[in-house]
Short mmCIF file of C-alpha atoms and ligand atoms in Angstrom, two decimals:
data_model
loop_
_atom_site.label_atom_id
_atom_site.label_comp_id
_atom_site.label_asym_id
_atom_site.label_seq_id
_atom_site.Cartn_x
_atom_site.Cartn_y
_atom_site.Cartn_z
CA UNK A 1 0.00 0.00 0.00
CA UNK A 2 1.26 3.43 -0.90
CA UNK A 3 0.97 6.31 1.54
CA UNK A 4 -1.65 8.87 0.63
CA UNK A 5 -0.54 11.62 -1.68
CA UNK A 6 2.64 9.74 -2.56
CA UNK A 7 1.88 9.52 -6.24
CA UNK A 8 -1.29 10.64 -7.93
CA UNK A 9 -1.73 8.65 -11.09
CA UNK A 10 -5.27 9.56 -11.98
CA UNK A 11 -5.27 11.66 -15.08
CA UNK A 12 -8.70 13.11 -15.60
CA UNK A 13 -8.15 13.03 -19.35
CA UNK A 14 -7.64 9.31 -19.30
CA UNK A 15 -10.60 7.90 -21.16
CA UNK A 16 -12.47 4.68 -21.25
CA UNK A 17 -11.83 2.59 -24.35
CA UNK A 18 -14.31 0.02 -25.57
CA UNK A 19 -14.35 -2.49 -28.42
CA UNK A 20 -17.05 -1.41 -30.85
CA UNK A 21 -18.43 -4.30 -32.91
CA UNK A 22 -19.53 -1.74 -35.51
CA UNK A 23 -15.99 -0.61 -36.31
CA UNK A 24 -14.31 -3.81 -35.08
CA UNK A 25 -11.86 -1.71 -33.15
CA UNK A 26 -11.17 -0.38 -29.70
CA UNK A 27 -12.37 3.21 -29.51
CA UNK A 28 -12.35 5.89 -26.91
CA UNK A 29 -15.80 6.28 -25.38
CA UNK A 30 -17.11 9.76 -26.13
CA UNK A 31 -20.77 10.09 -25.21
CA UNK A 32 -23.15 11.86 -27.57
CA UNK A 33 -24.05 14.33 -24.84
CA UNK A 34 -22.26 17.61 -25.77
CA UNK A 35 -21.61 18.17 -22.06
CA UNK A 36 -20.00 14.74 -21.89
CA UNK A 37 -22.00 13.85 -18.81
CA UNK A 38 -24.81 11.47 -19.64
CA UNK A 39 -24.81 8.12 -21.43
CA UNK A 40 -27.73 6.10 -22.74
CA UNK A 41 -27.31 2.34 -22.66
CA UNK A 42 -29.64 -0.38 -23.90
CA UNK A 43 -29.08 -4.07 -23.22
CA UNK A 44 -31.29 -6.71 -24.81
CA UNK A 45 -32.97 -8.36 -21.88
CA UNK A 46 -34.20 -11.85 -21.19
CA UNK A 47 -36.87 -13.74 -23.05
CA UNK A 48 -38.96 -14.75 -20.08
CA UNK A 49 -40.01 -18.26 -21.02
CA UNK A 50 -37.94 -20.04 -18.38
CA UNK A 51 -35.42 -19.37 -15.62
CA UNK A 52 -32.38 -17.53 -16.97
CA UNK A 53 -29.20 -19.63 -17.11
CA UNK A 54 -25.76 -18.55 -15.99
CA UNK A 55 -24.76 -17.85 -19.60
CA UNK A 56 -27.55 -15.27 -19.84
CA UNK A 57 -26.31 -13.83 -16.58
CA UNK A 58 -22.79 -13.49 -17.89
CA UNK A 59 -24.17 -10.97 -20.37
CA UNK A 60 -26.32 -9.19 -17.77
CA UNK A 61 -23.46 -9.03 -15.24
CA UNK A 62 -21.29 -7.57 -18.01
CA UNK A 63 -23.95 -4.91 -18.68
CA UNK A 64 -24.12 -4.21 -14.96
CA UNK A 65 -20.33 -3.89 -14.77
CA UNK A 66 -20.23 -1.45 -17.68
CA UNK A 67 -23.04 0.66 -16.20
CA UNK A 68 -21.30 0.73 -12.82
CA UNK A 69 -17.97 1.62 -14.37
CA UNK A 70 -19.50 4.44 -16.42
CA UNK A 71 -20.96 5.74 -13.16
CA UNK A 72 -17.55 5.44 -11.51
CA UNK A 73 -16.19 7.59 -14.35
CA UNK A 74 -18.81 10.21 -13.47
CA UNK A 75 -21.36 9.61 -16.23
CA UNK A 76 -25.02 9.77 -15.51
CA UNK A 77 -26.19 6.54 -17.08
CA UNK A 78 -29.67 5.76 -18.29
CA UNK A 79 -29.65 1.96 -18.32
CA UNK A 80 -32.54 0.38 -20.20
CA UNK A 81 -33.11 -3.35 -20.41
CA UNK A 82 -36.17 -4.74 -22.08
CA UNK A 83 -38.15 -7.78 -21.15
CA UNK A 84 -39.06 -9.81 -24.22
CA UNK A 85 -42.54 -10.97 -23.29
CA UNK A 86 -43.93 -12.04 -26.62
CA UNK A 87 -42.14 -14.35 -29.08
CA UNK A 88 -42.40 -17.90 -30.36
CA UNK A 89 -40.95 -19.74 -27.34
CA UNK A 90 -43.06 -17.74 -24.92
CA UNK A 91 -46.24 -18.42 -26.86
CA UNK A 92 -45.45 -22.13 -27.02
CA UNK A 93 -44.61 -22.19 -23.29
CA UNK A 94 -47.75 -20.31 -22.28
CA UNK A 95 -49.90 -22.66 -24.36
CA UNK A 96 -48.28 -25.76 -22.89
CA UNK A 97 -48.69 -24.44 -19.34
CA UNK A 98 -52.36 -23.55 -19.81
CA UNK A 99 -51.65 -20.13 -18.25
CA UNK A 100 -52.49 -16.78 -19.79
CA UNK A 101 -49.55 -14.88 -21.31
CA UNK A 102 -49.27 -12.41 -18.37
CA UNK A 103 -49.50 -15.19 -15.76
CA UNK A 104 -46.93 -17.30 -17.57
CA UNK A 105 -44.53 -14.41 -17.92
CA UNK A 106 -44.94 -13.08 -14.40
CA UNK A 107 -43.43 -16.15 -12.73
CA UNK A 108 -40.27 -16.05 -14.86
CA UNK A 109 -39.91 -12.31 -14.80
CA UNK A 110 -40.13 -12.21 -11.01
CA UNK A 111 -37.58 -15.01 -10.83
CA UNK A 112 -35.33 -13.09 -13.21
CA UNK A 113 -35.30 -9.95 -11.05
CA UNK A 114 -34.76 -11.98 -7.92
CA UNK A 115 -31.80 -13.79 -9.54
CA UNK A 116 -30.39 -10.47 -10.78
CA UNK A 117 -30.48 -9.11 -7.24
CA UNK A 118 -28.85 -12.27 -5.89
CA UNK A 119 -26.05 -11.63 -8.37
CA UNK A 120 -25.67 -8.05 -7.20
CA UNK A 121 -26.93 -6.47 -10.43
CA UNK A 122 -28.37 -2.99 -10.10
CA UNK A 123 -31.91 -2.68 -11.39
CA UNK A 124 -31.90 -0.99 -14.80
CA UNK A 125 -33.44 2.48 -14.68
CA UNK A 126 -36.11 1.34 -17.10
CA UNK A 127 -37.30 -2.15 -17.99
CA UNK A 128 -39.84 -1.88 -20.81
CA UNK A 129 -42.03 -4.78 -21.90
CA UNK A 130 -42.65 -5.40 -25.58
CA UNK A 131 -46.37 -5.96 -25.00
CA UNK A 132 -46.64 -2.49 -23.47
CA UNK A 133 -45.17 -0.87 -26.58
CA UNK A 134 -47.43 -2.21 -29.31
CA UNK A 135 -48.54 1.30 -30.45
CA UNK A 136 -44.90 2.43 -30.80
CA UNK A 137 -44.05 -0.78 -32.67
CA UNK A 138 -46.98 -0.32 -35.04
CA UNK A 139 -45.98 3.33 -35.58
CA UNK A 140 -42.45 2.29 -36.52
CA UNK A 141 -43.68 -0.36 -38.96
CA UNK A 142 -46.04 2.18 -40.55
CA UNK A 143 -43.12 4.51 -41.06
CA UNK A 144 -41.04 1.78 -42.71
CA UNK A 145 -43.96 0.95 -45.02
CA UNK A 146 -44.41 4.64 -45.88
CA UNK A 147 -40.71 4.88 -46.73
CA UNK A 148 -40.97 1.89 -49.06
CA UNK A 149 -38.74 -0.32 -46.94
CA UNK A 150 -41.37 -2.82 -45.89
CA UNK A 151 -44.11 -4.77 -47.64
CA UNK A 152 -47.10 -6.76 -46.64
CA UNK A 153 -47.25 -10.40 -47.71
CA UNK A 154 -50.44 -12.14 -48.71
CA UNK A 155 -50.92 -13.72 -45.28
CA UNK A 156 -50.97 -10.27 -43.66
CA UNK A 157 -47.42 -10.40 -42.23
CA UNK A 158 -45.21 -7.37 -42.84
CA UNK A 159 -41.55 -7.85 -43.80
CA UNK A 160 -38.57 -5.58 -43.96
CA UNK A 161 -37.07 -5.52 -47.46
CA UNK A 162 -33.31 -5.83 -47.40
CA UNK A 163 -33.12 -5.21 -51.17
CA UNK A 164 -35.01 -1.91 -50.94
CA UNK A 165 -32.91 -0.85 -47.97
CA UNK A 166 -29.73 -1.56 -49.90
CA UNK A 167 -31.09 0.03 -53.05
CA UNK A 168 -31.32 3.36 -51.29
CA UNK A 169 -27.65 3.14 -50.42
CA UNK A 170 -27.82 1.69 -46.91
CA UNK A 171 -25.56 -1.11 -45.85
CA UNK A 172 -27.04 -4.33 -44.50
CA UNK A 173 -24.13 -6.18 -42.95
CA UNK A 174 -22.49 -3.58 -40.76
CA UNK A 175 -21.88 -5.71 -37.70
CA UNK A 176 -20.97 -8.79 -39.76
CA UNK A 177 -19.73 -9.39 -43.29
CA UNK A 178 -22.47 -10.93 -45.36
CA UNK A 179 -22.41 -12.80 -48.62
CA UNK A 180 -25.57 -11.77 -50.43
CA UNK A 181 -25.20 -14.43 -53.12
CA UNK A 182 -25.93 -17.00 -50.44
CA UNK A 183 -29.01 -15.18 -49.29
CA UNK A 184 -31.24 -15.57 -52.35
CA UNK A 185 -34.87 -16.59 -52.33
CA UNK A 186 -35.48 -20.24 -52.94
CA UNK A 187 -34.26 -21.79 -49.76
CA UNK A 188 -37.13 -21.38 -47.42
CA UNK A 189 -36.22 -21.01 -43.80
CA UNK A 190 -39.50 -21.82 -42.27
CA UNK A 191 -43.05 -22.40 -43.31
CA UNK A 192 -44.12 -19.33 -41.40
CA UNK A 193 -42.17 -17.12 -43.74
CA UNK A 194 -43.03 -18.57 -47.18
CA UNK A 195 -44.23 -15.19 -48.40
CA UNK A 196 -40.96 -13.34 -48.09
CA UNK A 197 -39.58 -11.72 -51.23
CA UNK A 198 -36.03 -12.48 -50.24
CA UNK A 199 -34.53 -14.96 -47.85
CA UNK A 200 -32.89 -12.32 -45.69
CA UNK A 201 -36.08 -10.30 -45.21
CA UNK A 202 -37.37 -10.48 -41.70
CA UNK A 203 -40.78 -10.12 -40.16
CA UNK A 204 -41.81 -6.83 -38.59
CA UNK A 205 -45.37 -8.00 -37.96
CA UNK A 206 -46.41 -11.63 -37.86
CA UNK A 207 -49.97 -12.35 -38.93
CA UNK A 208 -51.98 -14.32 -36.41
CA UNK A 209 -51.84 -18.10 -36.83
CA UNK A 210 -54.00 -20.68 -35.00
CA UNK A 211 -51.12 -21.59 -32.64
CA UNK A 212 -51.09 -18.01 -31.32
CA UNK A 213 -54.50 -18.70 -29.73
CA UNK A 214 -55.48 -15.62 -27.73
CA UNK A 215 -52.10 -13.91 -28.10
CA UNK A 216 -52.56 -11.25 -30.75
CA UNK A 217 -53.12 -7.51 -31.23
CA UNK A 218 -55.05 -5.53 -33.81
CA UNK A 219 -53.04 -3.58 -36.34
CA UNK A 220 -53.59 -1.83 -39.68
CA UNK A 221 -52.50 -5.18 -41.24
CA UNK A 222 -54.91 -7.34 -39.31
CA UNK A 223 -54.47 -9.35 -36.13
CA UNK A 224 -51.00 -10.49 -35.23
CA UNK A 225 -47.97 -9.74 -33.11
CA UNK A 226 -44.67 -7.92 -33.53
CA UNK A 227 -41.47 -9.55 -34.69
CA UNK A 228 -38.73 -9.74 -32.08
CA UNK A 229 -36.29 -7.34 -33.75
CA UNK A 230 -38.72 -4.45 -34.11
CA UNK A 231 -39.56 -4.67 -30.40
CA UNK A 232 -36.04 -3.64 -29.44
CA UNK A 233 -35.86 -0.85 -32.04
CA UNK A 234 -39.16 0.62 -30.87
CA UNK A 235 -38.44 0.40 -27.14
CA UNK A 236 -34.86 1.63 -27.28
CA UNK A 237 -35.69 4.65 -29.47
CA UNK A 238 -38.78 5.42 -27.40
CA UNK A 239 -36.79 5.56 -24.16
CA UNK A 240 -33.35 6.72 -25.27
CA UNK A 241 -34.14 8.67 -28.42
CA UNK A 242 -33.47 7.78 -32.08
CA UNK A 243 -29.71 7.93 -31.42
CA UNK A 244 -28.05 6.73 -28.26
CA UNK A 245 -24.65 5.73 -26.99
CA UNK A 246 -24.39 2.05 -26.15
CA UNK A 247 -26.19 -1.10 -27.17
CA UNK A 248 -25.25 -4.42 -25.55
CA UNK A 249 -26.06 -8.08 -25.77
CA UNK A 250 -24.54 -11.53 -26.02
CA UNK A 251 -22.53 -12.32 -29.17
CA UNK A 252 -25.33 -14.48 -30.59
CA UNK A 253 -27.39 -11.32 -30.98
CA UNK A 254 -24.95 -9.62 -33.37
CA UNK A 255 -26.64 -11.27 -36.33
CA UNK A 256 -29.43 -11.09 -37.22
CA UNK A 257 -30.99 -9.34 -34.20
CA UNK A 258 -28.74 -6.30 -33.92
CA UNK A 259 -28.11 -6.02 -37.65
CA UNK A 260 -31.88 -5.94 -38.12
CA UNK A 261 -32.27 -3.36 -35.38
CA UNK A 262 -29.86 -1.07 -37.25
CA UNK A 263 -31.72 -1.59 -40.55
CA UNK A 264 -35.13 -0.86 -39.02
CA UNK A 265 -34.07 2.03 -36.83
CA UNK A 266 -31.95 3.80 -39.43
CA UNK A 267 -34.40 2.81 -42.19
CA UNK A 268 -37.07 4.74 -40.29
CA UNK A 269 -34.80 7.78 -40.65
CA UNK A 270 -35.55 9.38 -37.30
CA UNK A 271 -31.94 10.29 -36.58
CA UNK A 272 -30.47 13.72 -37.11
CA UNK A 273 -28.53 13.57 -40.43
CA UNK A 274 -25.08 12.18 -39.84
CA UNK A 275 -26.03 10.47 -36.57
CA UNK A 276 -26.19 6.74 -36.13
CA UNK A 277 -28.85 4.73 -34.33
CA UNK A 278 -26.20 3.49 -31.88
CA UNK A 279 -22.67 4.78 -31.46
CA UNK A 280 -21.08 1.81 -29.68
CA UNK A 281 -22.16 -1.83 -30.04
CA UNK A 282 -20.76 -4.13 -27.37
CA UNK A 283 -21.10 -7.89 -27.23
CA UNK A 284 -20.27 -10.42 -24.55
CA UNK A 285 -18.74 -13.70 -25.70
CA UNK A 286 -20.51 -16.86 -24.69
CA UNK A 287 -19.97 -18.68 -21.48
CA UNK A 288 -18.97 -22.33 -21.67
CA UNK A 289 -19.51 -24.72 -18.80
CA UNK A 290 -16.76 -27.21 -18.00
CA UNK A 291 -15.44 -26.61 -21.53
CA UNK A 292 -18.69 -27.17 -23.41
CA UNK A 293 -21.61 -25.21 -24.70
CA UNK A 294 -24.37 -25.43 -22.12
CA UNK A 295 -26.92 -28.05 -23.03
CA UNK A 296 -29.44 -30.08 -21.11
CA UNK A 297 -28.26 -33.32 -22.75
CA UNK A 298 -24.66 -32.78 -21.58
CA UNK A 299 -25.91 -32.20 -18.03
CA UNK A 300 -24.00 -28.92 -17.84
CA UNK A 301 -26.97 -26.59 -18.11
CA UNK A 302 -27.24 -24.47 -14.98
CA UNK A 303 -29.65 -21.82 -13.90
CA UNK A 304 -28.57 -19.57 -11.07
CA UNK A 305 -30.93 -21.50 -8.83
CA UNK A 306 -29.16 -24.79 -9.63
CA UNK A 307 -25.88 -23.32 -8.37
CA UNK A 308 -27.43 -21.78 -5.26
CA UNK A 309 -28.92 -25.20 -4.46
CA UNK A 310 -25.38 -26.61 -4.59
CA UNK A 311 -24.38 -24.25 -1.80
CA UNK A 312 -22.69 -21.45 -3.76
CA UNK A 313 -23.63 -17.86 -3.05
CA UNK A 314 -24.67 -15.18 -5.53
CA UNK A 315 -21.55 -13.30 -4.51
CA UNK A 316 -19.27 -16.22 -5.41
CA UNK A 317 -21.02 -16.75 -8.73
CA UNK A 318 -20.80 -13.05 -9.58
CA UNK A 319 -17.10 -13.14 -8.75
CA UNK A 320 -16.53 -16.02 -11.18
CA UNK A 321 -18.54 -14.25 -13.89
CA UNK A 322 -16.37 -11.21 -13.32
CA UNK A 323 -13.01 -12.90 -13.59
CA UNK A 324 -12.73 -13.08 -17.37
CA UNK A 325 -12.74 -10.37 -19.97
CA UNK A 326 -16.21 -9.96 -21.46
CA UNK A 327 -14.97 -10.60 -24.98
CA UNK A 328 -13.27 -13.91 -24.27
CA UNK A 329 -15.45 -16.99 -24.31
CA UNK A 330 -15.13 -18.13 -20.82
CA UNK A 331 -15.16 -21.50 -19.13
CA UNK A 332 -17.27 -21.75 -16.00
CA UNK A 333 -16.11 -24.64 -13.77
CA UNK A 334 -16.84 -25.84 -10.27
CA UNK A 335 -13.14 -25.41 -9.55
CA UNK A 336 -13.51 -21.73 -10.39
CA UNK A 337 -16.38 -21.47 -7.89
CA UNK A 338 -14.20 -23.03 -5.20
CA UNK A 339 -11.44 -20.59 -6.19
CA UNK A 340 -13.92 -17.72 -5.83
CA UNK A 341 -14.59 -18.72 -2.24
CA UNK A 342 -10.87 -18.69 -1.42
CA UNK A 343 -10.20 -15.40 -3.21
CA UNK A 344 -13.12 -13.63 -1.58
CA UNK A 345 -12.06 -15.03 1.79
CA UNK A 346 -8.59 -13.47 1.39
CA UNK A 347 -10.09 -10.17 0.41
CA UNK A 348 -12.66 -10.20 3.24
CA UNK A 349 -10.02 -11.01 5.87
CA UNK A 350 -7.80 -8.19 4.71
CA UNK A 351 -10.69 -5.72 4.67
CA UNK A 352 -11.86 -6.80 8.13
CA UNK A 353 -8.37 -6.12 9.54
CA UNK A 354 -8.28 -2.71 7.88
CA UNK A 355 -11.70 -1.91 9.36
CA UNK A 356 -10.44 -2.81 12.82
CA UNK A 357 -7.41 -0.56 12.44
CA UNK A 358 -9.21 2.33 10.76
CA UNK A 359 -11.80 2.64 13.53
CA UNK A 360 -13.34 6.08 13.10
CA UNK A 361 -10.39 7.54 11.23
CA UNK A 362 -11.08 9.14 7.88
CA UNK A 363 -8.75 9.90 5.00
CA UNK A 364 -8.78 10.65 1.30
CA UNK A 365 -8.87 7.56 -0.92
CA UNK A 366 -5.67 5.73 -1.70
CA UNK A 367 -5.08 7.31 -5.10
CA UNK A 368 -2.68 4.66 -6.34
CA UNK A 369 -5.06 1.80 -5.73
CA UNK A 370 -7.84 3.68 -7.52
CA UNK A 371 -5.56 4.67 -10.39
CA UNK A 372 -4.38 1.12 -10.99
CA UNK A 373 -7.91 -0.17 -10.94
CA UNK A 374 -9.23 2.44 -13.34
CA UNK A 375 -6.22 2.19 -15.66
CA UNK A 376 -7.06 -1.50 -16.11
CA UNK A 377 -10.79 -0.93 -16.50
CA UNK A 378 -10.25 1.91 -18.99
CA UNK A 379 -8.71 -0.65 -21.35
CA UNK A 380 -11.96 -2.12 -22.61
CA UNK A 381 -12.93 -3.22 -19.07
CA UNK A 382 -9.82 -5.32 -18.50
CA UNK A 383 -11.20 -6.98 -15.42
CA UNK A 384 -8.43 -9.58 -15.08
CA UNK A 385 -5.84 -6.81 -14.80
CA UNK A 386 -8.14 -4.97 -12.38
CA UNK A 387 -8.36 -8.04 -10.12
CA UNK A 388 -4.61 -8.43 -10.50
CA UNK A 389 -4.06 -4.95 -9.05
CA UNK A 390 -6.54 -5.65 -6.25
CA UNK A 391 -4.88 -8.89 -5.19
CA UNK A 392 -1.40 -7.34 -5.39
CA UNK A 393 -2.71 -4.70 -3.05
CA UNK A 394 -4.14 -7.38 -0.70
CA UNK A 395 -0.74 -9.11 -0.67
CA UNK A 396 1.15 -5.88 0.06
CA UNK A 397 -1.36 -4.86 2.70
CA UNK A 398 -1.11 -8.23 4.43
CA UNK A 399 2.67 -7.80 4.58
CA UNK A 400 2.32 -4.39 6.19
CA UNK A 401 -0.34 -5.69 8.56
CA UNK A 402 1.96 -8.52 9.63
CA UNK A 403 4.59 -5.91 10.52
CA UNK A 404 2.06 -3.66 12.30
CA UNK A 405 2.83 -0.93 9.81
CA UNK A 406 -0.69 0.13 8.97
CA UNK A 407 -1.84 3.30 10.70
CA UNK A 408 -5.54 4.16 11.12
CA UNK A 409 -5.34 6.85 8.44
CA UNK A 410 -3.60 4.52 6.00
CA UNK A 411 -6.26 1.89 6.63
CA UNK A 412 -9.01 4.48 6.18
CA UNK A 413 -7.48 5.64 2.87
CA UNK A 414 -7.36 2.10 1.59
CA UNK A 415 -10.93 1.40 2.68
CA UNK A 416 -12.18 4.56 1.08
CA UNK A 417 -10.58 3.54 -2.25
CA UNK A 418 -11.98 0.06 -1.85
CA UNK A 419 -15.49 1.45 -1.38
CA UNK A 420 -15.31 3.13 -4.80
CA UNK A 421 -13.92 -0.02 -6.40
CA UNK A 422 -16.52 -2.20 -4.75
CA UNK A 423 -19.26 0.00 -6.19
CA UNK A 424 -18.02 -1.07 -9.61
CA UNK A 425 -17.47 -4.73 -8.84
CA UNK A 426 -20.69 -5.05 -6.86
CA UNK A 427 -19.57 -8.10 -4.94
CA UNK A 428 -20.85 -6.63 -1.69
CA UNK A 429 -19.63 -7.05 1.83
CA UNK A 430 -18.85 -10.36 3.39
CA UNK A 431 -22.20 -11.64 4.64
CA UNK A 432 -22.31 -11.39 8.45
CA UNK A 433 -21.54 -14.62 10.24
CA UNK A 434 -24.93 -15.79 11.16
CA UNK A 435 -24.51 -17.22 14.60
CA UNK A 436 -27.55 -19.07 15.94
CA UNK A 437 -29.54 -17.18 18.61
CA UNK A 438 -28.27 -19.32 21.52
CA UNK A 439 -24.68 -18.44 20.59
CA UNK A 440 -25.51 -14.73 20.32
CA UNK A 441 -27.25 -14.98 23.74
CA UNK A 442 -24.07 -16.46 25.25
CA UNK A 443 -22.00 -13.64 23.76
CA UNK A 444 -24.37 -11.12 25.33
CA UNK A 445 -24.02 -12.85 28.71
CA UNK A 446 -20.26 -12.58 28.36
CA UNK A 447 -20.51 -8.88 27.64
CA UNK A 448 -22.74 -8.49 30.66
CA UNK A 449 -20.21 -10.38 32.85
CA UNK A 450 -17.38 -8.18 31.56
CA UNK A 451 -19.28 -5.02 32.31
CA UNK A 452 -19.89 -6.34 35.80
CA UNK A 453 -16.15 -7.07 36.00
CA UNK A 454 -16.90 -10.76 36.49
CA UNK A 455 -13.95 -11.81 34.33
CA UNK A 456 -14.01 -15.38 35.55
CA UNK A 457 -17.53 -15.82 34.23
CA UNK A 458 -16.64 -13.95 31.03
CA UNK A 459 -13.70 -16.32 30.44
CA UNK A 460 -15.73 -19.40 31.11
CA UNK A 461 -18.34 -18.28 28.57
CA UNK A 462 -15.56 -17.74 26.05
CA UNK A 463 -14.41 -21.34 26.64
CA UNK A 464 -17.98 -22.59 26.40
CA UNK A 465 -18.41 -20.84 23.03
CA UNK A 466 -15.12 -22.23 21.83
CA UNK A 467 -16.27 -25.74 22.67
CA UNK A 468 -19.36 -25.05 20.60
CA UNK A 469 -17.29 -23.98 17.58
CA UNK A 470 -17.35 -20.19 17.94
CA UNK A 471 -14.42 -17.90 18.65
CA UNK A 472 -14.83 -14.38 20.03
CA UNK A 473 -12.61 -11.77 18.47
CA UNK A 474 -12.45 -8.55 20.47
CA UNK A 475 -12.15 -5.63 18.10
CA UNK A 476 -12.27 -1.85 18.69
CA UNK A 477 -15.86 -2.01 17.39
CA UNK A 478 -16.81 -4.63 19.94
CA UNK A 479 -16.73 -8.42 20.01
CA UNK A 480 -17.20 -10.42 16.83
CA UNK A 481 -18.11 -14.07 16.47
CA UNK A 482 -16.12 -16.22 14.07
CA UNK A 483 -16.40 -19.90 13.25
CA UNK A 484 -13.62 -21.87 14.92
CA UNK A 485 -12.89 -23.44 18.26
CA UNK A 486 -13.11 -27.04 19.32
CA UNK A 487 -16.45 -28.25 18.02
CA UNK A 488 -16.33 -31.27 15.75
P1 AMP B 501 -32.39 -14.73 -24.21
O1 AMP B 501 -33.13 -14.80 -22.88
O2 AMP B 501 -32.24 -16.06 -24.86
O3 AMP B 501 -32.99 -13.69 -25.12
O4 AMP B 501 -30.89 -14.27 -23.88
C1 AMP B 501 -30.59 -13.20 -23.04
C2 AMP B 501 -29.16 -12.77 -23.22
O5 AMP B 501 -28.26 -13.81 -22.84
C3 AMP B 501 -28.80 -12.40 -24.65
O6 AMP B 501 -28.02 -11.19 -24.62
C4 AMP B 501 -27.95 -13.56 -25.12
O7 AMP B 501 -27.03 -13.17 -26.10
C5 AMP B 501 -27.24 -13.94 -23.84
N1 AMP B 501 -26.72 -15.34 -23.81
C6 AMP B 501 -27.36 -16.47 -24.15
N2 AMP B 501 -26.57 -17.56 -23.95
C7 AMP B 501 -25.39 -17.09 -23.47
C8 AMP B 501 -24.14 -17.69 -23.04
N3 AMP B 501 -23.95 -19.02 -23.05
N4 AMP B 501 -23.15 -16.87 -22.61
C9 AMP B 501 -23.33 -15.52 -22.56
N5 AMP B 501 -24.47 -14.90 -22.91
C10 AMP B 501 -25.50 -15.65 -23.37
ZN1 ZN B 502 -32.92 -6.84 -28.49
#
């Protein structure tokens, strides 16, 4: 640990750099806001037809990390994450369950928010539902029809025309390179879409079919429901404006979902000339489990709830999800969960000692610790390097602690820096040791005996607790119970 004021590394001009899928390069983040203060961020949210799996949560934890880091950098973030509450899998699931669409969705949406909280994710500022934005979706489709970029097929469905979009000089294939010769009509993707003029065209409005049962809305094109892509275009532009800063999702969404969002949103031409729909596109690589793609047949498919049932905490799972860079496909293993427990234990012990020493002292944040952390995070959220600097600091601090070389103000400076870092990492405090009530009652009796200067009784209670597996640590803030002692 470096004494306060020793070296100030933070350079306020140092900017955050992010890999933009649109330009396939690392770029400095410059928000659209002329004052450079606010940032609009949209992350494609869950399709609530089941419990979210830990792969889904890798992407949502990444979005949470980016939002928290932007806030750390002083931006006022407007974080929007939609809930996809109408699409093929949901309709099939609702039908099979015999529940109405809202009832079916509610159970999984509530579970999703509960799981997000367990993982320490901050609630997005806005969480729009597709079914609550049908008028905006219809308005956007009408605009695309009026601009000649969409057409209605004979079954009533409305499609986006890639050919017409390209004919007016727009590029389809900005996030990925596409070979249009392979995308000709003829090969039919699915019976639902037999009316498309071109294979690449995608549905903006899907005409009602018998399997939709009671799930449909009225529109100028007859009864039906929106396509998935248009939902995100309509909701993001409604809440963040026709141009906004950041759009996130897992890498599987790059094509066609995000490519189609660009085509629809820019095709509608609501942006100020020269402005894009989205300035920075960011994608999280997929999570593998024990080296394989998650699949039910391989037995490596885990929801958050599966892992909690195995005795791991949300905090440990979040830690594992935050150990790898968001752009590297990352292998989730049970060994890494065990490693998370050890790493967090080291960190917690060090912080507890600093708390004891700091007492009520206050000091400015340890600038070096903060600077190292933010220098790593500025490099496209290089979280591995950020953890590296944190654990180097833990090692150095432990050395100083062992030599009794940490003063209260030094401890307070370190803790103050840690508080800012923790706000970004969101791993929370060590959960309090939950001693059973009879143990807490014994501790209280010991305190009472000490106050009454009955040290013999106080000592015998200490021994009694020890025999029951609990050790009392006397700290400047009062006694603390810790697991230990002689119990089997
Ligand atoms: P869904 O609920 O299927 O719409 O997916 C929600 C989010 O999770 C999307 O951003 C997906 O790209 C992302 N996702 C799905 N599977 C994985 C995975 N294995 N690793 C990381 N992200 C994923
Ligand atoms: Zn989306």
